[in-house]
């Protein structure tokens, strides 16, 4: 097999020999994509972070290969979206096939959403994602990565955590204020804390073959329902960089897991798909069963769960890694402010509330895809087939075909951090929802709105032809008088003398935010809307909304 | 649940519509008939385009059937 994951030297810290107990602010357990990006987020905010991974290599195989727009925006904030885009494959054409009909039921064009920085989705192997993330981590001297360090015990107290760590040369003990468990689906930390992980295991298996074909093929995503080369089951084909193709065969429950992954048993399947004379070589073969589960709470004392340790979804719709990056995005700024002592009691809990909610929605979406792809009853099978047959001729049936939905960010409409609308809105972005993007001009250069959000609380104010009023300026200045990192962005064609200014060159930002002159939005550091005001926002409104988004509960007067 | 599903008769000539539905199944096997019914539901649901109304119709159809056919539960 071609692929060998890059590996690292195991670290044996001095503490193993000396028995010294070091104290660190944050331990991240697990150097998968989620642990690595968690460390990068907190590291870039200036915190000292120690990452421990029991293994000594990057992802064994391509694993998560689809990265959606929102995670790409997050990786961009963290500084490694550019190499992802450069290396990744963008596909536009998707085709859905049913049974033995060689022409597709229908085809769709996943045109990149116009006038936004990132495409809807790119394909790239998980180990590249990890590699690009590590390259950024290596630039920071406040983040340390220790391979070959397994956490074997966690003592979780109100004021911190004591962790026992095992290396090849012996064990040592660490003290930390916070421990973030990014230790994957089987999360030993979750088990140590005896936390529930409820959900269901689907009685089905998928065989993944990553192959390189000798001859070029068009970059398209193909999905087959019940094809002759895998009767009664589904098959998915899509492309990764380096001319590698992912073929996903649904293979049912009753299989011999050792036999099925042998190349001599996979080759006939591939020949049945592409013809006996197809020339290819293998990159990776694997089989997996999937679960839809979620941990009872993503926050337990001083231990926080993120990524697969907290939730598992079916593979349809590529939510696994994509959801985990959004956990990181949600947790990073909150933990930063909690560590700095600037947050209210509610902020850490809001991580659990918002991301557990997102996990539930993701599980719902992926369960719906699973039910469409592998119908559980006769009548469900009947409707699936009816929809697929109809979709060939009638456009309106295509929307019902569910071969996995593109992973979209989940809004938090009921979050305690939201300031409810005071005005009547018909458009724009609701509190608790991530920002839209639009092209803007900044300092004479074309760019993107999304690049100017994030890291801090940001008030976006739309000016009229004369700029912002002196009164509004006073309110904004008062809002900036705070220890909590905050900034102001003025949307105007003329440079504001005081604040960062963006020109809404195509008018799309105002349109997408439903804004007119005088409208203000307050964005959280994760680019989600905290509150919005059509007109006449005051410093009081802004400060109250920021406090609320900091988990500071207003005292009843 | 909303209460917007129309329950009064819509057609001056219901016989025509009823015949339409029966004729839809002319000469079909049971399996084909099932598919035709399912396609009909999908097309009409899309045409109605209002999930709350579809939910009401679904509930009514289900309750009406269960009230007559439900087996004694143990
Ligand atoms: C075969 C396979 C195919 C997949 N295909 C897809 C796909 O196509 N699309 C998709 O979106 N997702 C896919 N996934 C899921 C995706 O890989 C995960 O969602 C993603 O890797 C989750 O990242 P993570 O960082 O949370 O966990 P992981 O990547 O699992 O990382 C966990 C890390 O924790 C470390 N660790 C565990 N225990 C300890 C301990 N006690 N001490 C220290 N370190 C520890 C492990 O060594 C590991 O490096 C696939 C997964 C598998 C297994």
XYZ file of C-alpha atoms and ligand atoms in Angstrom:
684
model
C 0.000 0.000 0.000
C 1.278 3.455 -0.926
C 0.380 5.536 2.087
C 2.504 5.552 5.223
C 1.493 8.189 7.778
C 4.288 10.537 8.885
C 5.469 9.663 12.368
C 7.139 11.521 15.232
C 9.605 10.742 17.978
C 7.931 9.934 21.287
C 8.647 12.517 23.981
C 9.856 11.500 27.420
C 9.704 14.588 29.622
C 12.141 15.079 32.519
C 9.257 14.643 34.939
C 9.332 10.880 34.314
C 12.763 10.609 35.945
C 12.479 13.489 38.432
C 8.941 12.792 39.596
C 8.297 16.516 39.450
C 4.677 17.596 39.037
C 4.422 20.428 36.512
C 1.458 22.766 36.417
C 0.049 23.960 33.081
C -2.993 26.120 32.323
C -4.454 23.844 29.636
C -3.910 20.212 28.649
C -5.334 19.045 25.333
C -5.644 15.255 25.177
C -5.376 14.007 21.589
C -3.563 15.365 18.546
C -6.211 14.537 15.964
C -7.596 17.373 13.844
C -9.699 18.677 16.728
C -7.032 18.611 19.449
C -4.523 20.240 17.103
C -6.841 23.075 16.107
C -7.904 23.544 19.748
C -4.256 23.965 20.722
C -3.694 26.378 17.851
C -6.714 28.504 18.756
C -5.703 28.841 22.420
C -2.026 29.130 21.521
C -2.693 32.041 19.179
C -4.564 33.729 22.041
C -1.358 33.511 24.050
C -2.155 30.650 26.423
C 0.330 27.953 27.345
C -1.019 24.669 26.032
C 0.321 21.143 26.354
C -0.931 18.596 23.795
C -0.597 14.904 24.680
C -1.156 12.103 22.188
C -0.713 8.435 22.930
C 0.251 7.719 19.311
C 3.279 8.796 17.307
C 1.777 9.412 13.884
C -0.713 11.436 11.879
C -4.089 10.026 10.812
C -3.775 6.438 9.735
C -5.297 6.762 6.277
C -7.249 9.539 4.602
C -10.261 9.328 7.007
C -12.136 12.662 6.944
C -11.827 14.005 3.416
C -14.624 16.589 3.051
C -14.201 20.047 4.558
C -17.125 22.460 4.372
C -17.220 26.245 4.124
C -17.603 27.049 7.828
C -14.679 24.866 9.006
C -12.586 26.416 6.225
C -13.426 29.863 7.607
C -12.314 28.669 11.039
C -9.072 27.208 9.658
C -8.532 30.529 7.915
C -8.844 32.393 11.204
C -6.279 29.937 12.595
C -4.000 30.464 9.598
C -4.026 27.215 7.615
C -6.924 27.449 5.157
C -4.653 28.642 2.326
C -2.665 25.389 2.027
C -5.935 23.422 2.408
C -7.431 25.258 -0.579
C -4.262 25.017 -2.584
C -3.900 21.269 -2.077
C -7.601 20.381 -1.894
C -9.871 19.356 -4.744
C -12.989 21.370 -5.501
C -15.696 19.431 -7.242
C -18.730 20.995 -8.822
C -20.603 18.223 -10.555
C -22.436 15.581 -8.563
C -24.377 12.731 -10.150
C -26.898 10.391 -8.571
C -27.470 6.943 -10.071
C -30.182 4.393 -9.318
C -30.125 0.660 -10.056
C -28.755 -0.388 -13.449
C -29.625 2.739 -15.428
C -26.326 4.034 -16.792
C -27.466 7.627 -17.141
C -27.842 9.474 -13.867
C -31.196 10.047 -12.161
C -30.025 13.626 -12.121
C -26.878 15.705 -11.915
C -26.277 18.847 -9.951
C -23.852 21.665 -10.126
C -22.428 22.613 -6.754
C -21.382 26.004 -8.035
C -19.295 27.834 -5.503
C -21.528 30.289 -3.655
C -20.835 33.548 -5.408
C -19.167 36.446 -3.667
C -17.961 34.552 -0.601
C -14.369 33.745 0.243
C -14.745 29.976 0.585
C -16.359 27.284 -1.555
C -19.115 25.051 -0.179
C -16.766 22.115 0.242
C -13.328 20.812 -0.689
C -11.870 17.310 -0.538
C -8.504 16.621 1.059
C -7.053 13.826 3.181
C -7.185 14.229 6.964
C -3.419 13.828 7.319
C -2.860 16.966 5.222
C -5.193 18.880 7.495
C -3.201 17.698 10.501
C 0.111 18.433 8.808
C -0.862 22.032 7.929
C -2.174 22.563 11.466
C 1.063 21.270 13.007
C 3.105 23.576 10.763
C 1.266 26.534 12.349
C 1.670 25.131 15.865
C 5.396 24.866 15.361
C 5.557 28.643 15.003
C 4.320 29.047 18.586
C 6.618 28.547 21.533
C 3.739 28.536 24.021
C 2.330 25.245 22.682
C 4.102 21.943 23.251
C 3.187 18.692 21.516
C 4.143 15.394 23.158
C 3.758 12.222 21.091
C 3.761 8.843 22.790
C 2.147 10.359 25.929
C -1.064 8.594 26.965
C -3.353 10.013 29.634
C -4.277 7.099 31.891
C -5.997 8.790 34.789
C -7.850 12.047 35.386
C -8.775 13.488 38.757
C -11.380 16.148 38.030
C -11.875 18.721 40.801
C -13.682 22.065 41.073
C -10.432 23.983 40.845
C -8.429 21.921 38.388
C -7.368 18.555 37.093
C -4.600 16.111 37.945
C -3.624 13.839 35.070
C -1.458 10.743 35.025
C 0.491 10.323 31.818
C 2.176 7.173 30.563
C 5.228 7.145 28.281
C 7.498 4.354 27.067
C 9.916 5.231 29.853
C 7.402 5.471 32.696
C 4.626 7.660 34.055
C 4.430 11.211 35.349
C 1.817 13.535 36.817
C 0.543 16.899 35.610
C -1.617 19.568 37.189
C -3.818 21.727 34.955
C -6.533 24.344 35.299
C -8.422 22.859 32.351
C -8.271 19.610 30.418
C -9.812 19.421 26.961
C -10.580 15.869 25.892
C -10.112 15.613 22.120
C -9.258 11.943 22.450
C -11.571 10.610 19.764
C -14.542 8.268 19.507
C -13.350 5.824 22.171
C -12.341 8.711 24.479
C -10.551 7.170 27.444
C -11.151 10.440 29.344
C -14.905 10.080 28.855
C -14.662 6.574 30.280
C -12.497 7.689 33.203
C -15.199 10.189 34.155
C -17.865 7.500 33.621
C -19.886 9.735 31.346
C -22.819 8.439 29.338
C -22.494 8.254 25.559
C -26.016 7.503 24.418
C -27.224 6.822 20.904
C -27.356 3.989 18.463
C -25.003 1.767 16.538
C -26.204 1.174 13.016
C -26.100 -2.468 11.991
C -24.194 -1.734 8.837
C -20.614 -1.482 7.622
C -18.773 0.549 5.063
C -15.742 -0.561 3.136
C -13.454 2.309 2.133
C -11.007 1.859 -0.705
C -8.715 4.733 -1.622
C -7.298 4.014 -5.058
C -5.188 5.655 -7.739
C -6.365 5.037 -11.295
C -3.876 4.850 -14.134
C -6.070 7.009 -16.347
C -7.599 10.323 -15.558
C -11.284 10.579 -14.660
C -13.515 13.664 -14.447
C -13.605 15.306 -11.000
C -17.182 14.440 -10.113
C -18.944 13.007 -7.099
C -20.993 9.931 -7.955
C -23.519 8.312 -5.671
C -25.235 5.030 -6.543
C -28.384 3.723 -4.897
C -28.741 -0.022 -5.314
C -26.377 -0.461 -8.300
C -25.865 -3.886 -9.946
C -22.266 -3.938 -8.678
C -23.442 -3.611 -5.059
C -27.064 -4.818 -5.072
C -29.356 -3.410 -2.405
C -26.607 -1.145 -1.070
C -25.030 2.221 -1.870
C -21.691 3.253 -3.326
C -20.023 6.658 -3.221
C -17.114 7.795 -5.347
C -15.251 11.064 -4.944
C -11.876 12.553 -5.545
C -9.020 13.561 -3.272
C -5.752 15.315 -4.112
C -2.803 13.332 -5.553
C -5.237 11.613 -7.957
C -6.606 9.436 -5.188
C -10.244 8.353 -5.401
C -12.339 7.389 -2.391
C -14.771 4.545 -3.009
C -17.199 3.857 -0.188
C -19.074 0.555 -0.430
C -21.957 -0.089 1.899
C -21.486 -3.770 2.764
C -24.137 -4.627 5.364
C -23.853 -6.108 8.832
C -22.828 -9.723 8.334
C -19.257 -9.488 7.144
C -15.873 -10.915 7.980
C -13.969 -7.736 8.832
C -10.589 -9.278 8.176
C -11.432 -10.903 4.881
C -13.342 -7.990 3.384
C -10.391 -5.558 3.437
C -7.976 -7.919 1.659
C -7.043 -6.430 -1.724
C -7.940 -9.677 -3.486
C -11.476 -9.284 -2.141
C -11.786 -5.592 -2.932
C -10.474 -5.777 -6.500
C -13.506 -7.703 -7.862
C -15.780 -4.968 -6.479
C -13.812 -2.272 -8.257
C -13.723 -4.293 -11.474
C -17.475 -4.756 -11.296
C -17.793 -0.970 -11.150
C -15.311 0.093 -13.798
C -14.764 -3.017 -15.932
C -12.265 -5.870 -15.688
C -9.498 -3.963 -17.436
C -9.460 -0.981 -15.044
C -5.898 -0.224 -13.929
C -5.351 1.096 -10.407
C -3.332 0.726 -7.245
C -4.427 0.840 -3.624
C -3.616 3.675 -1.244
C -5.655 2.587 1.781
C -8.393 0.064 2.601
C -10.483 0.149 5.733
C -13.856 -0.940 7.082
C -15.973 0.829 9.643
C -19.247 0.619 11.496
C -20.880 3.829 12.449
C -22.602 5.179 15.507
C -24.735 8.196 16.229
C -23.986 9.084 19.837
C -23.373 12.068 22.051
C -21.857 12.567 25.458
C -24.326 13.552 28.189
C -22.519 16.860 28.803
C -19.656 18.460 26.910
C -18.539 20.154 30.124
C -17.838 18.269 33.344
C -16.126 20.338 36.054
C -12.751 21.278 34.616
C -12.893 18.751 31.775
C -14.300 19.816 28.400
C -15.097 17.493 25.480
C -14.664 18.434 21.820
C -14.763 16.485 18.563
C -15.427 12.751 18.305
C -15.054 12.287 22.073
C -18.281 14.309 22.391
C -20.317 13.167 19.398
C -20.382 10.652 16.588
C -22.443 10.887 13.425
C -22.937 8.698 10.376
C -20.496 9.375 7.545
C -23.175 10.745 5.208
C -22.802 14.481 4.989
C -19.247 14.583 6.294
C -20.113 15.939 9.703
C -17.478 14.153 11.789
C -14.510 16.442 11.572
C -16.514 19.435 10.333
C -18.552 19.546 13.543
C -15.449 19.198 15.690
C -13.836 22.319 14.234
C -16.947 24.229 15.199
C -16.615 22.967 18.782
C -13.115 24.463 18.782
C -14.403 27.731 17.347
C -17.031 27.942 20.090
C -14.760 26.927 22.953
C -11.609 28.911 22.140
C -12.838 32.424 22.915
C -14.904 31.300 25.879
C -12.079 29.515 27.630
C -9.781 32.445 26.821
C -12.101 34.892 28.598
C -12.743 32.498 31.481
C -8.995 32.057 32.051
C -8.544 35.846 31.916
C -11.294 36.238 34.519
C -13.462 38.365 32.216
C -16.392 36.000 31.764
C -19.540 35.395 33.750
C -20.557 32.078 35.255
C -22.741 31.225 32.303
C -20.085 31.263 29.606
C -18.632 27.767 29.978
C -22.110 26.323 30.365
C -23.100 28.001 27.105
C -20.443 25.910 25.360
C -22.214 22.783 26.537
C -25.654 24.206 25.632
C -24.725 25.484 22.181
C -22.544 22.612 21.040
C -24.707 19.839 22.515
C -27.576 21.411 20.602
C -25.438 21.418 17.434
C -24.539 17.764 18.018
C -28.237 16.866 18.312
C -29.039 18.639 15.036
C -26.100 16.956 13.309
C -27.188 13.556 14.535
C -30.715 14.285 13.335
C -29.461 15.247 9.871
C -27.141 12.331 9.523
C -29.788 9.885 10.788
C -32.200 11.184 8.146
C -29.594 10.592 5.436
C -28.974 7.119 6.798
C -32.686 6.321 6.758
C -32.932 7.421 3.131
C -29.844 5.540 2.008
C -30.597 2.368 3.975
C -34.364 2.288 4.437
C -35.400 0.457 7.600
C -38.849 -0.704 6.467
C -40.716 -1.751 3.351
C -42.639 1.486 3.139
C -39.516 3.560 3.647
C -37.898 1.609 0.817
C -40.953 2.238 -1.330
C -40.821 6.002 -0.835
C -37.072 6.069 -1.434
C -37.504 4.258 -4.753
C -40.497 6.396 -5.696
C -38.544 9.588 -5.092
C -35.512 8.333 -7.031
C -37.617 7.266 -10.027
C -39.534 10.515 -10.016
C -36.380 12.605 -9.663
C -35.236 11.557 -13.114
C -38.130 13.417 -14.727
C -39.375 15.928 -12.191
C -37.244 18.606 -10.659
C -39.289 18.964 -7.468
C -38.554 15.359 -6.401
C -34.782 15.930 -6.408
C -34.834 17.878 -3.188
C -36.083 14.762 -1.398
C -33.149 12.633 -2.584
C -30.851 12.468 0.424
C -27.417 11.032 -0.264
C -25.940 13.074 2.588
C -26.476 16.771 3.150
C -23.677 19.275 3.001
C -22.523 20.070 6.520
C -23.860 23.515 7.464
C -23.239 25.444 10.666
C -25.993 25.007 13.260
C -27.499 28.231 14.637
C -28.179 28.635 18.376
C -31.530 30.463 18.338
C -32.224 29.729 22.005
C -28.789 30.458 23.403
C -28.669 32.435 26.645
C -25.903 34.509 25.041
C -28.266 36.029 22.463
C -29.846 39.439 22.856
C -33.334 39.053 21.392
C -34.285 41.436 18.584
C -35.918 44.691 19.686
C -36.947 45.585 16.129
C -38.959 43.762 13.491
C -36.581 42.071 11.095
C -37.518 40.389 7.867
C -34.019 39.572 6.697
C -30.423 39.624 7.789
C -28.751 37.259 10.223
C -30.538 36.330 13.467
C -28.847 36.386 16.882
C -27.151 33.063 17.513
C -26.286 32.564 13.834
C -22.877 32.696 12.175
C -22.095 35.634 9.919
C -22.568 35.744 6.189
C -19.657 36.780 3.998
C -19.502 39.431 1.260
C -16.837 41.167 -0.808
C -15.546 44.446 0.688
C -12.800 46.954 -0.007
C -10.406 47.759 2.797
C -7.586 50.288 2.406
C -8.121 50.221 -1.342
C -7.731 46.446 -1.561
C -10.455 43.936 -2.391
C -11.113 41.416 0.330
C -13.768 39.691 2.376
C -15.948 40.799 5.259
C -15.306 37.556 7.155
C -11.589 38.407 7.365
C -12.398 41.397 9.554
C -14.463 39.470 12.099
C -13.294 37.100 14.766
C -10.964 36.994 17.780
C -12.706 39.918 19.481
C -16.232 41.272 19.940
C -16.931 43.385 16.875
C -19.571 46.043 16.325
C -20.375 46.554 12.660
C -22.065 49.892 11.968
C -23.510 50.987 8.647
C -22.887 54.702 8.006
C -24.831 57.089 5.798
C -23.205 59.379 3.196
C -21.904 61.687 5.926
C -20.301 58.873 7.900
C -21.343 58.018 11.433
C -22.969 60.698 13.577
C -21.029 62.341 16.441
C -23.555 60.832 18.826
C -23.050 57.313 17.498
C -19.289 57.848 17.722
C -19.619 58.556 21.443
C -21.585 55.371 21.967
C -19.000 53.344 20.092
C -16.144 54.900 22.043
C -17.883 54.084 25.297
C -18.376 50.496 24.168
C -14.640 50.170 23.497
C -13.807 51.160 27.104
C -13.529 47.563 28.293
C -10.979 44.924 29.258
C -12.739 42.553 26.901
C -11.130 42.730 23.452
C -13.602 44.659 21.291
C -13.485 46.574 18.053
C -15.597 48.668 15.721
C -15.987 48.254 11.974
C -17.612 51.061 10.035
C -19.248 50.199 6.727
C -18.884 53.264 4.551
C -17.424 54.388 1.254
C -15.360 57.028 3.040
C -12.597 56.166 5.438
C -13.623 56.888 9.033
C -11.009 59.014 10.840
C -11.034 56.738 13.866
C -12.341 53.236 13.115
C -11.442 50.471 10.682
C -13.597 51.050 7.608
C -14.890 48.679 4.945
C -16.546 49.686 1.727
C -19.500 47.477 0.820
C -18.399 47.624 -2.823
C -21.205 45.505 -4.283
C -23.855 46.370 -1.724
C -24.047 42.682 -0.837
C -23.093 43.076 2.811
C -26.005 45.434 3.518
C -28.296 43.155 1.540
C -27.188 39.982 3.337
C -27.325 41.622 6.773
C -30.628 43.351 5.999
C -28.962 46.636 6.953
C -29.651 50.308 6.218
C -27.740 53.407 7.322
C -27.669 53.350 11.128
C -27.949 49.570 11.499
C -25.533 47.899 13.922
C -24.595 44.256 14.536
C -22.604 42.922 17.461
C -20.570 39.820 16.550
C -19.066 37.443 19.087
C -15.404 36.452 18.739
C -16.543 33.325 16.844
C -18.268 35.458 14.186
C -21.763 34.614 15.493
C -24.317 37.396 15.937
C -24.825 38.385 19.597
C -27.348 41.151 18.905
C -28.482 43.618 16.252
C -30.267 46.949 16.079
C -31.840 48.542 13.022
C -31.420 52.077 14.332
C -30.210 54.139 17.259
C -28.119 51.625 19.092
C -26.691 53.030 22.326
C -23.547 52.228 24.272
C -25.869 50.747 26.874
C -27.397 48.355 24.367
C -24.002 47.279 23.104
C -22.477 46.800 26.534
C -25.512 44.897 27.802
C -25.386 42.622 24.748
C -21.675 42.017 25.180
C -22.163 41.252 28.882
C -24.901 38.834 28.034
C -22.677 37.151 25.453
C -20.023 36.887 28.175
C -22.407 34.866 30.287
C -22.813 37.711 32.769
C -26.384 37.539 33.984
C -27.981 40.924 34.582
C -29.049 41.465 38.171
C -32.754 42.124 38.427
C -33.180 45.820 39.281
C -50.467 21.661 15.692
C -52.132 24.209 13.441
C -55.689 23.782 12.284
C -55.419 24.850 8.683
C -56.061 21.634 6.804
C -59.204 22.061 4.811
C -61.800 19.550 5.958
C -64.809 20.796 3.994
C -65.420 19.411 0.540
C -63.527 21.188 -2.244
C -64.990 19.677 -5.364
C -68.341 20.253 -7.000
C -67.882 16.967 -8.697
C -65.973 14.675 -6.321
C -66.773 11.644 -8.469
C -64.456 12.883 -11.194
C -61.565 13.220 -8.822
C -62.242 9.903 -7.161
C -62.282 8.216 -10.543
C -59.020 9.930 -11.424
C -57.389 8.360 -8.396
C -58.762 4.904 -9.153
C -57.846 5.148 -12.841
C -54.323 6.027 -11.859
C -53.943 2.362 -10.827
C -55.497 0.764 -13.916
C -53.651 -2.353 -15.019
C -50.892 -1.955 -12.442
C -49.408 -4.668 -10.270
C -49.668 -4.158 -6.505
C -46.048 -3.117 -6.430
C -46.526 -0.549 -9.199
C -49.630 0.784 -7.485
C -47.691 1.320 -4.293
C -45.062 3.297 -6.173
C -47.683 5.383 -7.931
C -49.327 6.234 -4.611
C -46.018 7.234 -3.110
C -45.156 9.422 -6.097
C -48.570 11.034 -5.916
C -48.016 11.915 -2.241
C -44.596 13.372 -2.968
C -45.909 15.485 -5.850
C -48.896 16.777 -3.899
C -46.820 17.468 -0.792
C -44.475 19.551 -2.875
C -47.382 21.373 -4.464
C -48.920 22.201 -1.082
C -45.515 23.424 0.028
C -46.520 23.911 3.676
C -45.042 21.463 6.179
C -47.627 22.287 8.867
C -50.529 21.361 6.603
C -48.803 18.161 5.533
C -48.201 17.311 9.189
C -51.893 17.835 9.912
C -52.981 15.633 7.026
C -50.464 12.966 8.052
C -51.729 12.980 11.627
C -55.361 12.842 10.593
C -54.767 9.963 8.165
C -52.781 8.069 10.769
C -55.169 8.663 13.690
C -58.191 7.813 11.614
C -56.603 4.526 10.581
C -55.309 3.595 14.024
C -58.635 4.308 15.679
C -60.234 1.696 13.481
C -57.506 -0.847 13.041
C -55.298 -0.694 16.121
C -54.780 -4.144 17.581
C -55.383 -4.595 21.246
C -52.162 -3.577 22.937
C -50.866 -5.868 25.625
C -11.973 4.715 9.043
C -12.511 6.098 9.274
C -13.010 6.829 8.194
C -13.529 8.102 8.384
N -14.001 8.790 7.306
C -14.500 10.028 7.496
C -14.989 10.813 6.401
O -14.943 10.391 5.255
N -15.492 12.049 6.660
C -15.547 12.573 7.941
O -15.989 13.715 8.145
N -15.085 11.871 8.972
C -14.566 10.627 8.782
N -14.107 9.941 9.840
C -14.218 10.579 11.142
C -13.127 11.600 11.353
O -11.895 10.993 11.088
C -13.246 12.079 12.776
O -14.476 12.762 12.930
C -12.121 13.026 13.174
O -10.878 12.408 13.049
C -12.338 13.452 14.621
O -11.220 14.109 15.098
P -10.812 14.082 16.612
O -9.608 14.938 16.686
O -11.991 14.395 17.449
O -10.469 12.561 16.962
P -9.318 11.615 16.382
O -8.901 12.020 15.032
O -9.811 10.231 16.574
O -8.095 11.872 17.342
C -8.054 11.420 18.680
C -6.617 11.392 19.131
O -6.596 11.144 20.529
C -5.507 10.303 20.816
N -5.786 9.632 22.089
C -6.748 8.720 22.350
N -6.685 8.348 23.636
C -5.669 9.025 24.207
C -5.112 9.068 25.513
N -5.589 8.315 26.512
N -4.058 9.877 25.747
C -3.554 10.643 24.748
N -4.047 10.640 23.501
C -5.084 9.839 23.227
C -5.430 9.371 19.628
O -4.133 8.830 19.479
C -5.792 10.300 18.469
O -4.673 10.862 17.845
C -13.566 8.661 9.682
C -13.064 7.938 10.740
C -12.538 6.670 10.565
C -11.996 5.907 11.740
